[in-house]
């Protein structure tokens, strides 16, 4: 049972890391690369890109904090 739980935690972590990377890449693409002004005005494009970058940083911080708390808890139980 513990192996299944460990495997699901790894998949959860990999999925979250993939989503963080996806949000960050989308934000960078919107800010620096995507030029067509007919589809999305520049102000909206840059604003959306900044929001995606901020969300990717927030999500990364949340995952980092969750991992460090889990390591601290498991470290205290092992001793």
PDB file of N, CA and C in Angstrom:
ATOM      1  N   UNK A   1       0.827  -1.191   0.000  1.00  0.00           N
ATOM      2  CA  UNK A   1       0.000   0.000   0.000  1.00  0.00           C
ATOM      3  C   UNK A   1       0.866   1.248   0.000  1.00  0.00           C
ATOM      4  N   UNK A   2       1.964   1.183   0.732  1.00  0.00           N
ATOM      5  CA  UNK A   2       2.849   2.331   0.831  1.00  0.00           C
ATOM      6  C   UNK A   2       3.513   2.619  -0.518  1.00  0.00           C
ATOM      7  N   UNK A   3       3.791   1.568  -1.305  1.00  0.00           N
ATOM      8  CA  UNK A   3       4.391   1.755  -2.625  1.00  0.00           C
ATOM      9  C   UNK A   3       3.439   2.500  -3.551  1.00  0.00           C
ATOM     10  N   UNK A   4       2.171   2.170  -3.494  1.00  0.00           N
ATOM     11  CA  UNK A   4       1.175   2.836  -4.336  1.00  0.00           C
ATOM     12  C   UNK A   4       1.050   4.302  -3.948  1.00  0.00           C
ATOM     13  N   UNK A   5       1.081   4.579  -2.668  1.00  0.00           N
ATOM     14  CA  UNK A   5       0.991   5.953  -2.185  1.00  0.00           C
ATOM     15  C   UNK A   5       2.217   6.751  -2.629  1.00  0.00           C
ATOM     16  N   UNK A   6       3.389   6.147  -2.558  1.00  0.00           N
ATOM     17  CA  UNK A   6       4.621   6.803  -2.980  1.00  0.00           C
ATOM     18  C   UNK A   6       4.588   7.078  -4.486  1.00  0.00           C
ATOM     19  N   UNK A   7       4.106   6.112  -5.262  1.00  0.00           N
ATOM     20  CA  UNK A   7       4.019   6.285  -6.709  1.00  0.00           C
ATOM     21  C   UNK A   7       3.057   7.415  -7.073  1.00  0.00           C
ATOM     22  N   UNK A   8       1.921   7.480  -6.405  1.00  0.00           N
ATOM     23  CA  UNK A   8       0.947   8.534  -6.709  1.00  0.00           C
ATOM     24  C   UNK A   8       1.486   9.906  -6.319  1.00  0.00           C
ATOM     25  N   UNK A   9       2.275   9.972  -5.242  1.00  0.00           N
ATOM     26  CA  UNK A   9       2.885  11.248  -4.857  1.00  0.00           C
ATOM     27  C   UNK A   9       3.899  11.706  -5.896  1.00  0.00           C
ATOM     28  N   UNK A  10       4.649  10.766  -6.458  1.00  0.00           N
ATOM     29  CA  UNK A  10       5.613  11.118  -7.505  1.00  0.00           C
ATOM     30  C   UNK A  10       4.911  11.613  -8.760  1.00  0.00           C
ATOM     31  N   UNK A  11       3.839  10.949  -9.139  1.00  0.00           N
ATOM     32  CA  UNK A  11       3.075  11.375 -10.313  1.00  0.00           C
ATOM     33  C   UNK A  11       2.475  12.757 -10.068  1.00  0.00           C
ATOM     34  N   UNK A  12       1.946  12.983  -8.873  1.00  0.00           N
ATOM     35  CA  UNK A  12       1.384  14.281  -8.509  1.00  0.00           C
ATOM     36  C   UNK A  12       2.440  15.376  -8.599  1.00  0.00           C
ATOM     37  N   UNK A  13       3.643  15.094  -8.107  1.00  0.00           N
ATOM     38  CA  UNK A  13       4.725  16.071  -8.157  1.00  0.00           C
ATOM     39  C   UNK A  13       5.145  16.341  -9.599  1.00  0.00           C
ATOM     40  N   UNK A  14       5.285  15.311 -10.405  1.00  0.00           N
ATOM     41  CA  UNK A  14       5.667  15.495 -11.808  1.00  0.00           C
ATOM     42  C   UNK A  14       4.618  16.278 -12.574  1.00  0.00           C
ATOM     43  N   UNK A  15       3.342  15.994 -12.324  1.00  0.00           N
ATOM     44  CA  UNK A  15       2.277  16.736 -12.988  1.00  0.00           C
ATOM     45  C   UNK A  15       2.320  18.206 -12.600  1.00  0.00           C
ATOM     46  N   UNK A  16       2.534  18.492 -11.325  1.00  0.00           N
ATOM     47  CA  UNK A  16       2.608  19.880 -10.879  1.00  0.00           C
ATOM     48  C   UNK A  16       3.809  20.591 -11.475  1.00  0.00           C
ATOM     49  N   UNK A  17       4.950  19.926 -11.544  1.00  0.00           N
ATOM     50  CA  UNK A  17       6.121  20.541 -12.157  1.00  0.00           C
ATOM     51  C   UNK A  17       5.891  20.819 -13.641  1.00  0.00           C
ATOM     52  N   UNK A  18       5.224  19.890 -14.324  1.00  0.00           N
ATOM     53  CA  UNK A  18       4.884  20.100 -15.733  1.00  0.00           C
ATOM     54  C   UNK A  18       3.955  21.300 -15.907  1.00  0.00           C
ATOM     55  N   UNK A  19       2.968  21.420 -15.049  1.00  0.00           N
ATOM     56  CA  UNK A  19       2.035  22.544 -15.148  1.00  0.00           C
ATOM     57  C   UNK A  19       2.725  23.875 -14.836  1.00  0.00           C
ATOM     58  N   UNK A  20       3.639  23.886 -13.878  1.00  0.00           N
ATOM     59  CA  UNK A  20       4.401  25.098 -13.571  1.00  0.00           C
ATOM     60  C   UNK A  20       5.203  25.519 -14.790  1.00  0.00           C
ATOM     61  N   UNK A  21       5.857  24.562 -15.423  1.00  0.00           N
ATOM     62  CA  UNK A  21       6.632  24.853 -16.626  1.00  0.00           C
ATOM     63  C   UNK A  21       5.731  25.341 -17.752  1.00  0.00           C
ATOM     64  N   UNK A  22       4.582  24.732 -17.908  1.00  0.00           N
ATOM     65  CA  UNK A  22       3.646  25.134 -18.948  1.00  0.00           C
ATOM     66  C   UNK A  22       3.145  26.560 -18.737  1.00  0.00           C
ATOM     67  N   UNK A  23       2.767  26.914 -17.511  1.00  0.00           N
ATOM     68  CA  UNK A  23       2.314  28.274 -17.225  1.00  0.00           C
ATOM     69  C   UNK A  23       3.422  29.290 -17.450  1.00  0.00           C
ATOM     70  N   UNK A  24       4.640  28.960 -17.026  1.00  0.00           N
ATOM     71  CA  UNK A  24       5.761  29.882 -17.203  1.00  0.00           C
ATOM     72  C   UNK A  24       6.064  30.087 -18.688  1.00  0.00           C
ATOM     73  N   UNK A  25       6.073  29.014 -19.461  1.00  0.00           N
ATOM     74  CA  UNK A  25       6.323  29.131 -20.902  1.00  0.00           C
ATOM     75  C   UNK A  25       5.225  29.925 -21.594  1.00  0.00           C
ATOM     76  N   UNK A  26       3.985  29.700 -21.212  1.00  0.00           N
ATOM     77  CA  UNK A  26       2.878  30.455 -21.811  1.00  0.00           C
ATOM     78  C   UNK A  26       2.999  31.939 -21.484  1.00  0.00           C
ATOM     79  N   UNK A  27       3.381  32.257 -20.253  1.00  0.00           N
ATOM     80  CA  UNK A  27       3.570  33.655 -19.875  1.00  0.00           C
ATOM     81  C   UNK A  27       4.691  34.305 -20.651  1.00  0.00           C
ATOM     82  N   UNK A  28       5.809  33.605 -20.810  1.00  0.00           N
ATOM     83  CA  UNK A  28       6.936  34.152 -21.564  1.00  0.00           C
ATOM     84  C   UNK A  28       6.573  34.321 -23.034  1.00  0.00           C
ATOM     85  N   UNK A  29       5.862  33.344 -23.584  1.00  0.00           N
ATOM     86  CA  UNK A  29       5.430  33.462 -24.982  1.00  0.00           C
ATOM     87  C   UNK A  29       4.507  34.667 -25.176  1.00  0.00           C
ATOM     88  N   UNK A  30       3.589  34.860 -24.268  1.00  0.00           N
ATOM     89  CA  UNK A  30       2.677  35.990 -24.401  1.00  0.00           C
ATOM     90  C   UNK A  30       3.397  37.332 -24.278  1.00  0.00           C
ATOM     91  N   UNK A  31       4.365  37.416 -23.394  1.00  0.00           N
ATOM     92  CA  UNK A  31       5.054  38.691 -23.178  1.00  0.00           C
ATOM     93  C   UNK A  31       6.044  38.986 -24.296  1.00  0.00           C
ATOM     94  N   UNK A  32       6.857  38.013 -24.687  1.00  0.00           N
ATOM     95  CA  UNK A  32       7.980  38.301 -25.570  1.00  0.00           C
ATOM     96  C   UNK A  32       7.833  37.829 -27.010  1.00  0.00           C
ATOM     97  N   UNK A  33       7.051  36.802 -27.263  1.00  0.00           N
ATOM     98  CA  UNK A  33       7.094  36.165 -28.576  1.00  0.00           C
ATOM     99  C   UNK A  33       5.853  36.431 -29.420  1.00  0.00           C
ATOM    100  N   UNK A  34       4.684  36.408 -28.842  1.00  0.00           N
ATOM    101  CA  UNK A  34       3.446  36.419 -29.613  1.00  0.00           C
ATOM    102  C   UNK A  34       3.144  37.813 -30.158  1.00  0.00           C
ATOM    103  N   UNK A  35       3.378  38.076 -31.444  1.00  0.00           N
ATOM    104  CA  UNK A  35       3.241  39.433 -31.967  1.00  0.00           C
ATOM    105  C   UNK A  35       1.870  39.846 -32.526  1.00  0.00           C
ATOM    106  N   UNK A  36       0.950  38.952 -32.897  1.00  0.00           N
ATOM    107  CA  UNK A  36      -0.251  39.443 -33.597  1.00  0.00           C
ATOM    108  C   UNK A  36      -1.154  40.300 -32.704  1.00  0.00           C
ATOM    109  N   UNK A  37      -1.237  41.584 -33.015  1.00  0.00           N
ATOM    110  CA  UNK A  37      -2.036  42.517 -32.224  1.00  0.00           C
ATOM    111  C   UNK A  37      -3.523  42.422 -32.557  1.00  0.00           C
ATOM    112  N   UNK A  38      -3.869  41.815 -33.708  1.00  0.00           N
ATOM    113  CA  UNK A  38      -5.287  41.716 -34.090  1.00  0.00           C
ATOM    114  C   UNK A  38      -6.049  40.771 -33.168  1.00  0.00           C
ATOM    115  N   UNK A  39      -5.383  39.753 -32.674  1.00  0.00           N
ATOM    116  CA  UNK A  39      -6.052  38.757 -31.849  1.00  0.00           C
ATOM    117  C   UNK A  39      -6.189  39.239 -30.408  1.00  0.00           C
ATOM    118  N   UNK A  40      -5.116  39.804 -29.858  1.00  0.00           N
ATOM    119  CA  UNK A  40      -5.108  40.241 -28.470  1.00  0.00           C
ATOM    120  C   UNK A  40      -4.317  41.544 -28.378  1.00  0.00           C
ATOM    121  N   UNK A  41      -4.923  42.613 -27.877  1.00  0.00           N
ATOM    122  CA  UNK A  41      -4.186  43.876 -27.749  1.00  0.00           C
ATOM    123  C   UNK A  41      -2.947  43.717 -26.865  1.00  0.00           C
ATOM    124  N   UNK A  42      -1.952  44.578 -27.096  1.00  0.00           N
ATOM    125  CA  UNK A  42      -0.675  44.445 -26.405  1.00  0.00           C
ATOM    126  C   UNK A  42      -0.821  44.540 -24.889  1.00  0.00           C
ATOM    127  N   UNK A  43      -1.628  45.466 -24.408  1.00  0.00           N
ATOM    128  CA  UNK A  43      -1.811  45.622 -22.961  1.00  0.00           C
ATOM    129  C   UNK A  43      -2.378  44.349 -22.338  1.00  0.00           C
ATOM    130  N   UNK A  44      -3.382  43.774 -22.974  1.00  0.00           N
ATOM    131  CA  UNK A  44      -3.987  42.538 -22.459  1.00  0.00           C
ATOM    132  C   UNK A  44      -3.014  41.369 -22.559  1.00  0.00           C
ATOM    133  N   UNK A  45      -2.251  41.307 -23.641  1.00  0.00           N
ATOM    134  CA  UNK A  45      -1.292  40.224 -23.851  1.00  0.00           C
ATOM    135  C   UNK A  45      -0.213  40.249 -22.771  1.00  0.00           C
ATOM    136  N   UNK A  46       0.337  41.418 -22.499  1.00  0.00           N
ATOM    137  CA  UNK A  46       1.385  41.538 -21.485  1.00  0.00           C
ATOM    138  C   UNK A  46       0.807  41.282 -20.089  1.00  0.00           C
ATOM    139  N   UNK A  47      -0.376  41.798 -19.822  1.00  0.00           N
ATOM    140  CA  UNK A  47      -1.008  41.570 -18.522  1.00  0.00           C
ATOM    141  C   UNK A  47      -1.274  40.101 -18.264  1.00  0.00           C
ATOM    142  N   UNK A  48      -1.794  39.408 -19.265  1.00  0.00           N
ATOM    143  CA  UNK A  48      -2.059  37.976 -19.121  1.00  0.00           C
ATOM    144  C   UNK A  48      -0.754  37.194 -18.947  1.00  0.00           C
ATOM    145  N   UNK A  49       0.275  37.596 -19.662  1.00  0.00           N
ATOM    146  CA  UNK A  49       1.576  36.938 -19.517  1.00  0.00           C
ATOM    147  C   UNK A  49       2.141  37.102 -18.120  1.00  0.00           C
ATOM    148  N   UNK A  50       2.012  38.302 -17.558  1.00  0.00           N
ATOM    149  CA  UNK A  50       2.498  38.549 -16.198  1.00  0.00           C
ATOM    150  C   UNK A  50       1.711  37.728 -15.179  1.00  0.00           C
ATOM    151  N   UNK A  51       0.410  37.660 -15.369  1.00  0.00           N
ATOM    152  CA  UNK A  51      -0.433  36.870 -14.456  1.00  0.00           C
ATOM    153  C   UNK A  51      -0.031  35.394 -14.510  1.00  0.00           C
ATOM    154  N   UNK A  52       0.220  34.869 -15.701  1.00  0.00           N
ATOM    155  CA  UNK A  52       0.631  33.464 -15.817  1.00  0.00           C
ATOM    156  C   UNK A  52       1.989  33.219 -15.162  1.00  0.00           C
ATOM    157  N   UNK A  53       2.926  34.152 -15.332  1.00  0.00           N
ATOM    158  CA  UNK A  53       4.227  34.001 -14.682  1.00  0.00           C
ATOM    159  C   UNK A  53       4.107  34.049 -13.164  1.00  0.00           C
ATOM    160  N   UNK A  54       3.321  34.976 -12.662  1.00  0.00           N
ATOM    161  CA  UNK A  54       3.128  35.074 -11.211  1.00  0.00           C
ATOM    162  C   UNK A  54       2.460  33.813 -10.669  1.00  0.00           C
ATOM    163  N   UNK A  55       1.481  33.286 -11.405  1.00  0.00           N
ATOM    164  CA  UNK A  55       0.801  32.075 -10.959  1.00  0.00           C
ATOM    165  C   UNK A  55       1.758  30.874 -10.951  1.00  0.00           C
ATOM    166  N   UNK A  56       2.650  30.806 -11.947  1.00  0.00           N
ATOM    167  CA  UNK A  56       3.607  29.696 -11.964  1.00  0.00           C
ATOM    168  C   UNK A  56       4.580  29.792 -10.785  1.00  0.00           C
ATOM    169  N   UNK A  57       4.999  31.004 -10.426  1.00  0.00           N
ATOM    170  CA  UNK A  57       5.868  31.174  -9.259  1.00  0.00           C
ATOM    171  C   UNK A  57       5.117  30.805  -7.985  1.00  0.00           C
ATOM    172  N   UNK A  58       3.869  31.230  -7.859  1.00  0.00           N
ATOM    173  CA  UNK A  58       3.055  30.907  -6.685  1.00  0.00           C
ATOM    174  C   UNK A  58       2.869  29.393  -6.556  1.00  0.00           C
ATOM    175  N   UNK A  59       2.564  28.758  -7.665  1.00  0.00           N
ATOM    176  CA  UNK A  59       2.342  27.317  -7.638  1.00  0.00           C
ATOM    177  C   UNK A  59       3.631  26.570  -7.292  1.00  0.00           C
ATOM    178  N   UNK A  60       4.760  27.045  -7.810  1.00  0.00           N
ATOM    179  CA  UNK A  60       6.042  26.450  -7.479  1.00  0.00           C
ATOM    180  C   UNK A  60       6.369  26.601  -6.006  1.00  0.00           C
ATOM    181  N   UNK A  61       6.097  27.785  -5.453  1.00  0.00           N
ATOM    182  CA  UNK A  61       6.344  28.018  -4.026  1.00  0.00           C
ATOM    183  C   UNK A  61       5.468  27.107  -3.171  1.00  0.00           C
ATOM    184  N   UNK A  62       4.215  26.961  -3.576  1.00  0.00           N
ATOM    185  CA  UNK A  62       3.288  26.115  -2.826  1.00  0.00           C
ATOM    186  C   UNK A  62       3.754  24.658  -2.814  1.00  0.00           C
ATOM    187  N   UNK A  63       4.218  24.155  -3.942  1.00  0.00           N
ATOM    188  CA  UNK A  63       4.721  22.781  -4.022  1.00  0.00           C
ATOM    189  C   UNK A  63       6.001  22.634  -3.205  1.00  0.00           C
ATOM    190  N   UNK A  64       6.897  23.628  -3.300  1.00  0.00           N
ATOM    191  CA  UNK A  64       8.144  23.585  -2.530  1.00  0.00           C
ATOM    192  C   UNK A  64       7.849  23.545  -1.036  1.00  0.00           C
ATOM    193  N   UNK A  65       6.935  24.386  -0.601  1.00  0.00           N
ATOM    194  CA  UNK A  65       6.575  24.434   0.820  1.00  0.00           C
ATOM    195  C   UNK A  65       5.963  23.114   1.286  1.00  0.00           C
ATOM    196  N   UNK A  66       5.108  22.532   0.467  1.00  0.00           N
ATOM    197  CA  UNK A  66       4.481  21.263   0.812  1.00  0.00           C
ATOM    198  C   UNK A  66       5.521  20.151   0.910  1.00  0.00           C
ATOM    199  N   UNK A  67       6.500  20.147   0.004  1.00  0.00           N
ATOM    200  CA  UNK A  67       7.549  19.128   0.030  1.00  0.00           C
ATOM    201  C   UNK A  67       8.443  19.283   1.255  1.00  0.00           C
ATOM    202  N   UNK A  68       8.806  20.512   1.612  1.00  0.00           N
ATOM    203  CA  UNK A  68       9.682  20.703   2.769  1.00  0.00           C
ATOM    204  C   UNK A  68       8.964  20.349   4.067  1.00  0.00           C
ATOM    205  N   UNK A  69       7.680  20.652   4.155  1.00  0.00           N
ATOM    206  CA  UNK A  69       6.914  20.283   5.350  1.00  0.00           C
ATOM    207  C   UNK A  69       6.822  18.760   5.463  1.00  0.00           C
ATOM    208  N   UNK A  70       6.589  18.090   4.330  1.00  0.00           N
ATOM    209  CA  UNK A  70       6.496  16.624   4.345  1.00  0.00           C
ATOM    210  C   UNK A  70       7.832  16.003   4.740  1.00  0.00           C
ATOM    211  N   UNK A  71       8.933  16.573   4.274  1.00  0.00           N
ATOM    212  CA  UNK A  71      10.254  16.050   4.640  1.00  0.00           C
ATOM    213  C   UNK A  71      10.534  16.283   6.126  1.00  0.00           C
ATOM    214  N   UNK A  72      10.139  17.438   6.644  1.00  0.00           N
ATOM    215  CA  UNK A  72      10.356  17.716   8.066  1.00  0.00           C
ATOM    216  C   UNK A  72       9.541  16.767   8.949  1.00  0.00           C
ATOM    217  N   UNK A  73       8.330  16.496   8.539  1.00  0.00           N
ATOM    218  CA  UNK A  73       7.467  15.596   9.309  1.00  0.00           C
ATOM    219  C   UNK A  73       8.015  14.172   9.265  1.00  0.00           C
ATOM    220  N   UNK A  74       8.421  13.724   8.078  1.00  0.00           N
ATOM    221  CA  UNK A  74       8.957  12.358   7.977  1.00  0.00           C
ATOM    222  C   UNK A  74      10.298  12.246   8.693  1.00  0.00           C
ATOM    223  N   UNK A  75      11.070  13.322   8.721  1.00  0.00           N
ATOM    224  CA  UNK A  75      12.354  13.303   9.428  1.00  0.00           C
ATOM    225  C   UNK A  75      12.174  13.211  10.930  1.00  0.00           C
ATOM    226  N   UNK A  76      11.160  13.845  11.470  1.00  0.00           N
ATOM    227  CA  UNK A  76      10.925  13.781  12.915  1.00  0.00           C
ATOM    228  C   UNK A  76      10.357  12.439  13.332  1.00  0.00           C
ATOM    229  N   UNK A  77       9.586  11.785  12.446  1.00  0.00           N
ATOM    230  CA  UNK A  77       9.028  10.481  12.785  1.00  0.00           C
ATOM    231  C   UNK A  77      10.075   9.372  12.730  1.00  0.00           C
ATOM    232  N   UNK A  78      11.094   9.551  11.895  1.00  0.00           N
ATOM    233  CA  UNK A  78      12.119   8.520  11.775  1.00  0.00           C
ATOM    234  C   UNK A  78      13.065   8.521  12.971  1.00  0.00           C
ATOM    235  N   UNK A  79      13.239   9.631  13.629  1.00  0.00           N
ATOM    236  CA  UNK A  79      14.187   9.722  14.732  1.00  0.00           C
ATOM    237  C   UNK A  79      13.634   9.203  15.998  1.00  0.00           C
TER     238      UNK A  79
END
